[in-house]
Short mmCIF file of C-alpha atoms in Angstrom, two decimals:
data_model
loop_
_atom_site.label_atom_id
_atom_site.label_comp_id
_atom_site.label_asym_id
_atom_site.label_seq_id
_atom_site.Cartn_x
_atom_site.Cartn_y
_atom_site.Cartn_z
CA MET A 1 200.16 -40.36 -1.70
CA GLY A 2 203.65 -41.79 -2.50
CA LYS A 3 204.93 -44.33 -4.88
CA LYS A 4 204.03 -47.19 -2.57
CA PHE A 5 200.45 -46.14 -2.79
CA TRP A 6 200.40 -45.94 -6.56
CA ALA A 7 202.07 -49.22 -6.93
CA ALA A 8 199.59 -51.02 -4.55
CA LEU A 9 196.68 -49.52 -6.47
CA ILE A 10 198.00 -50.71 -9.76
CA VAL A 11 198.58 -54.19 -8.41
CA SER A 12 195.01 -54.27 -6.92
CA THR A 13 193.60 -53.07 -10.22
CA ALA A 14 195.54 -55.61 -12.18
CA THR A 15 194.44 -58.36 -9.79
CA ALA A 16 190.92 -57.30 -9.94
CA THR A 17 191.06 -57.23 -13.85
CA ALA A 18 192.51 -60.67 -13.79
CA LEU A 19 189.94 -62.07 -11.48
CA LEU A 20 187.17 -60.51 -13.69
CA HIS A 21 188.62 -62.27 -16.83
CA SER A 22 189.35 -65.43 -14.99
CA GLY A 23 185.67 -66.02 -14.14
CA SER A 24 185.74 -65.58 -10.40
CA ALA A 25 182.67 -64.79 -8.46
CA TRP A 26 183.07 -61.16 -9.58
CA ALA A 27 182.41 -61.93 -13.30
CA LYS A 28 180.36 -65.09 -13.88
CA ASP A 29 178.55 -65.87 -17.05
CA THR A 30 174.96 -66.60 -16.11
CA VAL A 31 172.98 -69.18 -18.20
CA ARG A 32 169.23 -69.24 -17.66
CA VAL A 33 167.78 -72.66 -18.28
CA ARG A 34 164.03 -73.51 -18.32
CA VAL A 35 162.68 -77.01 -18.25
CA ALA A 36 159.26 -78.52 -18.44
CA GLU A 37 157.86 -80.63 -15.58
CA TYR A 38 157.38 -84.25 -16.39
CA SER A 39 156.64 -84.91 -12.68
CA THR A 40 157.42 -83.17 -9.42
CA LYS A 41 160.83 -84.57 -9.41
CA THR A 42 161.95 -82.77 -12.74
CA GLY A 43 162.64 -79.28 -11.44
CA PRO A 44 164.69 -80.45 -8.44
CA PHE A 45 166.59 -82.91 -10.64
CA PHE A 46 167.86 -80.24 -12.96
CA GLN A 47 168.47 -77.76 -10.19
CA ASP A 48 170.70 -80.44 -8.53
CA LEU A 49 172.55 -80.96 -11.73
CA ALA A 50 172.98 -77.14 -12.16
CA ALA A 51 174.54 -76.99 -8.63
CA LYS A 52 177.05 -79.78 -9.45
CA PHE A 53 177.93 -77.94 -12.69
CA ASN A 54 178.33 -74.56 -11.05
CA ALA A 55 180.66 -76.07 -8.44
CA ALA A 56 182.87 -77.52 -11.21
CA ASN A 57 182.67 -74.46 -13.37
CA PRO A 58 183.23 -71.38 -11.07
CA ASP A 59 183.11 -69.02 -14.13
CA ILE A 60 179.62 -69.99 -14.96
CA GLU A 61 176.45 -69.75 -12.95
CA VAL A 62 173.52 -71.95 -14.29
CA THR A 63 170.00 -71.01 -12.97
CA VAL A 64 167.11 -73.39 -13.60
CA GLU A 65 163.49 -72.48 -13.65
CA HIS A 66 160.77 -75.03 -14.35
CA LEU A 67 157.10 -74.73 -15.72
CA PRO A 68 154.31 -77.13 -16.14
CA TRP A 69 154.04 -78.36 -19.83
CA PRO A 70 150.81 -76.68 -20.64
CA GLU A 71 152.38 -73.25 -19.99
CA MET A 72 155.70 -73.90 -21.82
CA GLN A 73 154.98 -73.01 -25.39
CA GLN A 74 152.94 -69.89 -24.77
CA GLN A 75 155.46 -68.60 -22.23
CA LEU A 76 158.31 -69.05 -24.51
CA VAL A 77 156.59 -67.34 -27.44
CA SER A 78 155.76 -64.44 -25.00
CA ASP A 79 159.45 -64.25 -23.78
CA ILE A 80 160.79 -64.29 -27.24
CA SER A 81 158.50 -61.47 -28.31
CA ALA A 82 159.45 -59.43 -25.11
CA GLY A 83 163.14 -60.09 -25.38
CA THR A 84 163.13 -62.00 -22.07
CA ALA A 85 163.70 -65.54 -23.33
CA PRO A 86 166.02 -67.90 -21.39
CA ASP A 87 169.40 -69.06 -22.85
CA VAL A 88 168.20 -72.62 -22.94
CA SER A 89 164.70 -73.99 -23.16
CA HIS A 90 162.99 -77.33 -23.11
CA MET A 91 160.37 -77.74 -25.78
CA ALA A 92 158.22 -80.41 -27.56
CA THR A 93 160.22 -81.40 -30.75
CA ARG A 94 157.06 -80.70 -32.82
CA TRP A 95 157.35 -77.09 -31.83
CA MET A 96 161.01 -76.87 -32.74
CA ALA A 97 160.56 -76.42 -36.46
CA GLY A 98 158.47 -73.38 -36.02
CA PHE A 99 160.86 -71.74 -33.57
CA ALA A 100 163.66 -72.55 -35.86
CA LYS A 101 161.95 -71.05 -38.93
CA ASP A 102 161.41 -67.89 -36.94
CA GLY A 103 164.93 -67.45 -36.18
CA ALA A 104 164.40 -67.97 -32.29
CA LEU A 105 166.85 -70.99 -31.96
CA ALA A 106 170.47 -71.10 -32.58
CA PRO A 107 172.04 -73.88 -34.59
CA ILE A 108 174.31 -75.94 -32.29
CA GLU A 109 176.52 -78.03 -34.59
CA GLY A 110 179.15 -75.66 -34.33
CA LEU A 111 178.93 -75.37 -30.58
CA MET A 112 179.23 -79.16 -29.85
CA SER A 113 182.53 -80.81 -28.90
CA PRO A 114 184.01 -83.12 -31.40
CA GLY A 115 182.35 -86.54 -31.10
CA PHE A 116 179.47 -85.31 -28.89
CA ALA A 117 176.82 -85.84 -31.49
CA ASP A 118 178.08 -89.29 -32.22
CA SER A 119 177.10 -90.34 -28.59
CA PHE A 120 173.40 -90.26 -29.47
CA VAL A 121 171.08 -92.85 -30.91
CA PRO A 122 170.81 -91.56 -34.40
CA THR A 123 167.05 -91.71 -34.67
CA TYR A 124 166.53 -89.44 -31.99
CA LEU A 125 169.26 -86.91 -32.78
CA ASP A 126 168.16 -86.82 -36.35
CA LEU A 127 164.77 -85.58 -35.31
CA GLN A 128 166.52 -82.47 -33.95
CA LYS A 129 167.63 -81.47 -37.48
CA GLN A 130 166.02 -79.32 -40.05
CA GLY A 131 167.73 -78.25 -43.35
CA ASP A 132 171.51 -78.31 -42.69
CA HIS A 133 171.23 -77.59 -39.08
CA THR A 134 170.93 -79.27 -35.71
CA TRP A 135 168.55 -77.15 -33.57
CA GLY A 136 168.60 -79.00 -30.26
CA LEU A 137 169.20 -82.15 -28.41
CA PRO A 138 166.66 -85.01 -27.52
CA ILE A 139 166.06 -84.41 -23.84
CA ALA A 140 163.44 -87.10 -23.59
CA ALA A 141 162.26 -89.96 -25.91
CA SER A 142 159.53 -92.46 -25.66
CA ALA A 143 157.33 -94.94 -27.48
CA ARG A 144 153.89 -95.92 -26.34
CA GLY A 145 152.16 -99.11 -25.34
CA LEU A 146 149.11 -100.59 -23.79
CA PHE A 147 149.12 -100.55 -20.02
CA TYR A 148 146.68 -103.11 -18.62
CA ASN A 149 145.30 -104.03 -15.14
CA LYS A 150 146.10 -107.60 -14.63
CA LYS A 151 143.62 -108.04 -11.86
CA LEU A 152 140.73 -106.61 -13.69
CA LEU A 153 141.52 -108.63 -16.71
CA GLU A 154 141.59 -111.76 -14.68
CA GLN A 155 138.25 -110.87 -13.00
CA ALA A 156 136.78 -110.32 -16.46
CA GLY A 157 137.95 -113.81 -17.61
CA ILE A 158 140.47 -112.40 -19.93
CA ALA A 159 143.54 -114.51 -20.24
CA ASN A 160 145.84 -112.46 -22.31
CA PRO A 161 146.12 -108.71 -23.02
CA PRO A 162 144.46 -107.80 -26.31
CA ALA A 163 146.62 -107.96 -29.42
CA THR A 164 144.07 -106.51 -31.90
CA TRP A 165 141.60 -103.78 -31.57
CA ASP A 166 138.60 -106.15 -31.77
CA GLU A 167 140.03 -107.96 -28.97
CA ALA A 168 140.49 -104.73 -27.07
CA PHE A 169 136.95 -103.80 -27.61
CA GLU A 170 135.61 -107.10 -26.32
CA ALA A 171 137.97 -106.96 -23.32
CA ALA A 172 136.80 -103.32 -22.54
CA LYS A 173 133.07 -104.58 -22.56
CA LYS A 174 133.91 -107.43 -20.12
CA ILE A 175 135.98 -105.20 -17.83
CA ASP A 176 133.43 -102.40 -17.85
CA ALA A 177 130.68 -105.02 -16.91
CA LEU A 178 132.53 -105.57 -13.56
CA GLY A 179 130.77 -102.40 -12.27
CA ASP A 180 132.05 -100.69 -9.25
CA GLY A 181 132.96 -97.61 -11.04
CA VAL A 182 135.39 -99.48 -13.22
CA TYR A 183 135.95 -98.56 -16.90
CA GLY A 184 137.09 -100.75 -19.74
CA ILE A 185 139.32 -98.63 -21.69
CA GLY A 186 140.49 -95.04 -21.70
CA VAL A 187 140.13 -92.57 -24.64
CA GLN A 188 141.68 -89.08 -24.48
CA GLY A 189 139.69 -86.23 -25.82
CA ARG A 190 141.34 -83.02 -24.36
CA ASP A 191 144.57 -81.17 -23.89
CA LEU A 192 148.12 -82.11 -24.77
CA ASP A 193 148.62 -85.21 -26.97
CA THR A 194 144.95 -85.75 -27.91
CA GLU A 195 146.02 -86.07 -31.54
CA GLY A 196 148.66 -88.59 -30.22
CA TYR A 197 145.95 -90.87 -28.74
CA TRP A 198 144.26 -90.91 -32.31
CA PHE A 199 147.55 -91.63 -33.89
CA TYR A 200 147.67 -94.97 -32.09
CA SER A 201 144.58 -96.08 -33.87
CA LEU A 202 145.42 -94.22 -37.17
CA TRP A 203 148.72 -96.03 -37.73
CA THR A 204 147.73 -99.38 -36.65
CA HIS A 205 144.77 -99.22 -39.11
CA GLY A 206 147.35 -98.51 -41.96
CA GLY A 207 146.76 -94.71 -42.05
CA SER A 208 149.12 -91.88 -42.27
CA ILE A 209 149.35 -88.16 -41.50
CA LEU A 210 150.46 -87.33 -44.99
CA GLY A 211 149.09 -88.97 -48.04
CA PRO A 212 151.13 -90.32 -50.93
CA ASP A 213 150.16 -87.01 -52.87
CA GLY A 214 151.58 -84.81 -50.08
CA LYS A 215 148.38 -83.79 -48.84
CA SER A 216 146.52 -84.48 -45.55
CA GLY A 217 145.79 -88.08 -44.74
CA PHE A 218 143.40 -87.05 -41.87
CA ALA A 219 140.30 -88.01 -44.07
CA SER A 220 141.53 -91.21 -45.77
CA PRO A 221 139.48 -94.38 -45.44
CA GLU A 222 141.92 -95.83 -42.83
CA ALA A 223 141.61 -92.63 -40.79
CA VAL A 224 137.73 -92.87 -40.81
CA THR A 225 137.94 -96.41 -39.81
CA ALA A 226 140.50 -95.67 -37.01
CA THR A 227 138.17 -93.01 -35.49
CA ASN A 228 135.27 -95.25 -35.72
CA ASN A 229 137.32 -97.65 -33.66
CA TYR A 230 137.28 -95.19 -30.78
CA LEU A 231 133.66 -94.21 -31.54
CA ARG A 232 132.23 -97.72 -31.07
CA MET A 233 133.85 -97.83 -27.65
CA ILE A 234 132.44 -94.54 -26.60
CA LYS A 235 129.07 -95.39 -27.92
CA ALA A 236 129.12 -98.80 -26.09
CA ASN A 237 129.87 -96.95 -22.86
CA VAL A 238 133.04 -98.88 -22.18
CA THR A 239 135.23 -95.82 -21.96
CA GLN A 240 135.41 -93.28 -19.04
CA PRO A 241 132.52 -90.84 -19.10
CA GLY A 242 133.24 -87.45 -20.66
CA VAL A 243 135.77 -88.39 -23.15
CA THR A 244 135.87 -84.85 -24.61
CA GLY A 245 136.77 -83.42 -21.23
CA SER A 246 139.47 -86.27 -20.47
CA SER A 247 143.14 -85.35 -20.55
CA ARG A 248 145.99 -87.82 -20.60
CA GLU A 249 146.49 -87.23 -16.86
CA ASP A 250 142.77 -87.94 -16.23
CA LEU A 251 143.13 -91.31 -17.65
CA GLN A 252 146.42 -92.14 -16.12
CA ASN A 253 144.95 -91.15 -12.67
CA LEU A 254 141.90 -93.36 -13.19
CA PHE A 255 144.36 -96.29 -14.10
CA ALA A 256 146.55 -95.63 -10.98
CA ALA A 257 143.43 -95.67 -8.94
CA GLY A 258 142.53 -99.16 -10.17
CA LYS A 259 139.44 -97.78 -11.93
CA MET A 260 140.49 -98.56 -15.60
CA GLY A 261 141.27 -101.76 -17.24
CA MET A 262 143.38 -100.45 -20.18
CA VAL A 263 145.16 -97.15 -21.14
CA LEU A 264 147.60 -96.22 -23.82
CA SER A 265 150.59 -94.32 -22.42
CA GLY A 266 154.43 -94.09 -22.41
CA PRO A 267 157.24 -95.22 -20.23
CA TRP A 268 157.12 -92.28 -17.89
CA PHE A 269 153.76 -93.67 -16.60
CA ASN A 270 155.81 -96.42 -14.67
CA ALA A 271 157.25 -93.75 -12.54
CA GLN A 272 153.66 -92.39 -11.70
CA LEU A 273 152.33 -95.89 -10.88
CA ALA A 274 155.33 -96.65 -8.66
CA GLU A 275 154.25 -93.68 -6.45
CA GLN A 276 150.45 -93.57 -6.95
CA GLY A 277 149.45 -96.95 -8.09
CA LYS A 278 151.42 -99.19 -5.80
CA ASP A 279 148.32 -101.55 -5.38
CA VAL A 280 147.89 -101.86 -9.12
CA GLU A 281 149.50 -105.01 -10.67
CA TYR A 282 149.91 -104.12 -14.36
CA GLY A 283 151.61 -105.09 -17.49
CA ILE A 284 152.47 -103.50 -20.71
CA SER A 285 151.90 -104.84 -24.27
CA ARG A 286 152.19 -103.54 -27.75
CA ILE A 287 149.45 -101.27 -29.05
CA PRO A 288 146.59 -103.27 -30.53
CA VAL A 289 146.68 -103.85 -34.19
CA ALA A 290 144.06 -103.69 -36.93
CA THR A 291 146.25 -104.09 -40.03
CA THR A 292 149.78 -102.74 -39.18
CA GLU A 293 151.94 -102.78 -36.07
CA ALA A 294 153.01 -99.40 -35.01
CA THR A 295 153.70 -97.18 -31.90
CA TYR A 296 154.02 -93.34 -31.42
CA GLY A 297 157.54 -92.34 -31.14
CA VAL A 298 158.08 -88.94 -29.52
CA THR A 299 160.92 -86.73 -28.44
CA ASP A 300 161.26 -83.54 -26.65
CA THR A 301 164.00 -81.09 -27.34
CA ILE A 302 166.22 -78.76 -25.33
CA ALA A 303 167.68 -75.90 -27.51
CA VAL A 304 169.96 -72.85 -27.09
CA LEU A 305 167.94 -69.64 -27.96
CA GLU A 306 169.60 -67.29 -30.73
CA SER A 307 169.08 -64.32 -28.36
CA SER A 308 171.46 -65.88 -25.82
CA LYS A 309 174.70 -64.07 -25.27
CA VAL A 310 176.36 -67.17 -23.64
CA LYS A 311 175.91 -69.78 -26.22
CA PRO A 312 179.22 -71.72 -25.57
CA GLN A 313 178.58 -71.69 -21.81
CA ALA A 314 175.04 -72.93 -22.46
CA MET A 315 176.34 -75.75 -24.68
CA LYS A 316 178.94 -76.78 -21.99
CA PHE A 317 176.13 -77.28 -19.48
CA LEU A 318 174.07 -79.29 -22.10
CA GLU A 319 176.90 -81.50 -22.63
CA PHE A 320 177.22 -82.04 -18.87
CA ILE A 321 173.66 -83.15 -18.54
CA PHE A 322 174.04 -85.45 -21.38
CA SER A 323 176.67 -87.44 -19.69
CA LYS A 324 175.85 -91.24 -19.48
CA GLU A 325 175.71 -90.99 -15.71
CA ASN A 326 173.35 -88.09 -15.57
CA ARG A 327 171.09 -89.39 -18.43
CA LEU A 328 170.84 -92.80 -16.71
CA GLU A 329 169.66 -91.07 -13.55
CA PHE A 330 167.14 -89.05 -15.37
CA GLY A 331 165.95 -92.21 -17.30
CA LYS A 332 165.30 -94.06 -14.02
CA LEU A 333 163.74 -90.92 -12.36
CA GLU A 334 161.38 -90.12 -15.22
CA GLY A 335 161.04 -93.27 -17.07
CA PHE A 336 162.20 -92.43 -20.62
CA VAL A 337 163.83 -94.53 -23.01
CA PRO A 338 167.69 -94.09 -23.74
CA VAL A 339 168.73 -91.28 -26.25
CA LEU A 340 172.56 -92.15 -25.68
CA LYS A 341 174.05 -95.18 -27.23
CA ALA A 342 175.80 -95.94 -23.98
CA GLU A 343 172.58 -96.08 -22.02
CA SER A 344 170.93 -98.64 -24.44
CA THR A 345 172.84 -101.58 -22.89
CA GLU A 346 172.11 -100.89 -19.36
CA PRO A 347 170.23 -103.60 -17.33
CA PHE A 348 167.58 -100.96 -16.15
CA PHE A 349 166.47 -100.74 -19.73
CA THR A 350 167.30 -104.22 -21.10
CA GLU A 351 166.33 -106.44 -18.15
CA ASN A 352 163.30 -104.51 -16.86
CA PRO A 353 160.16 -105.81 -18.85
CA LYS A 354 158.33 -102.59 -18.18
CA MET A 355 161.13 -100.73 -20.01
CA SER A 356 162.43 -103.25 -22.47
CA VAL A 357 159.01 -103.53 -24.13
CA PHE A 358 159.31 -99.99 -25.30
CA LEU A 359 162.77 -100.61 -26.75
CA GLU A 360 161.31 -103.48 -28.59
CA MET A 361 158.64 -101.41 -30.14
CA GLY A 362 161.23 -98.86 -31.26
CA PRO A 363 161.63 -100.21 -34.83
CA THR A 364 157.79 -99.72 -35.49
CA ALA A 365 157.79 -96.19 -34.18
CA LYS A 366 156.13 -93.43 -36.35
CA PHE A 367 156.58 -89.68 -35.58
CA ALA A 368 154.66 -86.60 -36.05
CA PRO A 369 155.95 -84.37 -38.91
CA LEU A 370 158.26 -81.53 -38.11
CA PHE A 371 156.32 -78.92 -40.00
CA PRO A 372 156.75 -75.27 -38.83
CA ARG A 373 153.15 -74.88 -38.44
CA TRP A 374 152.39 -78.39 -37.27
CA GLU A 375 150.66 -77.27 -34.05
CA GLU A 376 148.04 -75.47 -35.98
CA MET A 377 147.36 -78.54 -38.03
CA ALA A 378 147.12 -80.65 -34.71
CA ASP A 379 144.80 -78.01 -33.08
CA GLY A 380 142.44 -78.25 -36.25
CA LEU A 381 142.44 -82.04 -35.81
CA LYS A 382 141.84 -81.95 -32.03
CA SER A 383 138.86 -79.58 -32.55
CA GLU A 384 137.20 -81.90 -35.07
CA LEU A 385 137.99 -85.00 -32.86
CA SER A 386 136.16 -83.33 -29.98
CA ARG A 387 133.09 -82.78 -32.26
CA ILE A 388 133.28 -86.41 -33.48
CA TYR A 389 133.57 -87.87 -30.03
CA ALA A 390 130.71 -85.61 -28.78
CA GLY A 391 128.50 -87.02 -31.57
CA GLU A 392 128.06 -83.54 -33.17
CA VAL A 393 129.35 -84.71 -36.58
CA SER A 394 130.31 -87.94 -38.29
CA ALA A 395 133.85 -89.27 -38.48
CA GLU A 396 133.79 -88.58 -42.32
CA GLU A 397 132.53 -85.02 -41.95
CA GLY A 398 134.93 -84.11 -39.04
CA LEU A 399 137.91 -85.40 -40.48
CA LYS A 400 137.14 -83.88 -43.78
CA GLN A 401 137.19 -80.55 -42.05
CA ALA A 402 140.50 -81.33 -40.25
CA ALA A 403 142.08 -82.39 -43.62
CA ALA A 404 141.05 -79.20 -45.28
CA LYS A 405 142.49 -77.02 -42.62
CA MET A 406 145.81 -78.97 -42.91
CA ASP A 407 145.92 -78.69 -46.59
CA ALA A 408 145.11 -75.02 -46.39
CA ILE A 409 148.22 -74.46 -44.18
CA LEU A 410 150.46 -76.62 -46.32
CA ALA A 411 149.41 -74.61 -49.44
CA GLU A 412 150.27 -71.44 -47.55
CA GLU A 413 153.66 -72.86 -46.62
CA GLU A 414 154.76 -73.89 -50.26
#
C-alpha cells in the first residue's frame, strides 16, 4: 500500500467527516412530532408539511405521527415515564401547565427567532406562558357558538335564532314537537369537553370557575342556576336521549344528519358539515344569554419536550409550520380562528359569516384556568354533572361535591 492509497484514504475519510457534519443523508437530525387528529385530514396535512420541510432542510428529518384526541394525554404521560416521548407534541393547553410543572416541557423563548413571537395574536400566545417562560405555541384556537338548523327552525315557526336561554328552551320544545326523530337541542354529558359545554351556561349566567375568594365557583348560585338551565331541557325531553352517554361527536353527528335543531360547537364543525352535512342549511349565532354575554375560548398547544436532544431543529420546524401560508391552509382545512396577526385580515375569516361570527365573539371569550392539576378538577366536575343529569342528585348537592374536590386540590397546591 503506497502513498497514493493512504492519501486517497485520508481524503475519503475527510470527505465522509465533512459530509457527516454538513448534514447529508449520512447524518440527519431526526425530529419526532406527534399531533392530535381534529379530522381525518390532520395527519396527512402535517405529514405533507414535514415532507416540504425535509426537502428544504436536508440535514433534518421530521417524522410525524398522529393519534386520536382521546389517546393523546395518556400516551404522552406513558411515553414521558418510559423515556420514549417525541421531540414535539400537540396537547390541550389546559394540560400544558401540569406537564411544565413536572419538568416535561422545554421553555422555548430562547429557541425562537427574533420577532417570531410578535407574529402571534397576543391573547393566544399569552395562554402559552406560565411564570417567566413560554412553554408552547397555540396550534389551534376557537370560540364557540350556537349552530342552528334553519329548516327546522322555519318548520317550527321560529323566525330568528334564540338570543336568550329562555328563548332557546322554547325553541327546543317547538323543534322537538316536529317529531320524526328530531331533537330540539343537544346537551353533552360524556367525554372530552363535557365541562366546556357546561361553561357555556355557567358564564352566560354570570358564574365563574373561581370565586372572588380564590375558591371554586362550581357551587355558586349562578352555577346552580346554569345547571338547572340544562336540567329543565333534559326533564322536558327536548334534548337527545341518553345525555350522560352523549359525547361532543355524538351531538355533532346528529346535527349533521339533520336530526337536531341546535347544538353548541366551534368553528371546526363547519369543516365536518361541509362533508357530512351537505344537505343541512345552517346558521351560527352567539351563545344564548341569561345575564352575561360570553363564549368559551380554547387553544391547543404544540410544545417541545425537555427530553428532546434536537430542540433547535424542533423549533425550526415549528417556525416553518407557523408561516402565514401554512397557517392559512390549516385554518381553511380544519376551521380554526387565526392565531397569527397576518391571518386575521384574510377574507376567509373576515368575509365568511360562518367564520367571522367567531372572531366577533372573541372579546367576550373566557378560558379555563391553567392550573397544573386542572384536569383532576375538571374530572371531578364531569363526574358530578353526570350524576346531576341522570337525576341521581340535585344540582346543589352535586356541584357542592365538585367544588369540594376542586378546593381540596387547590389547598394541596398552595
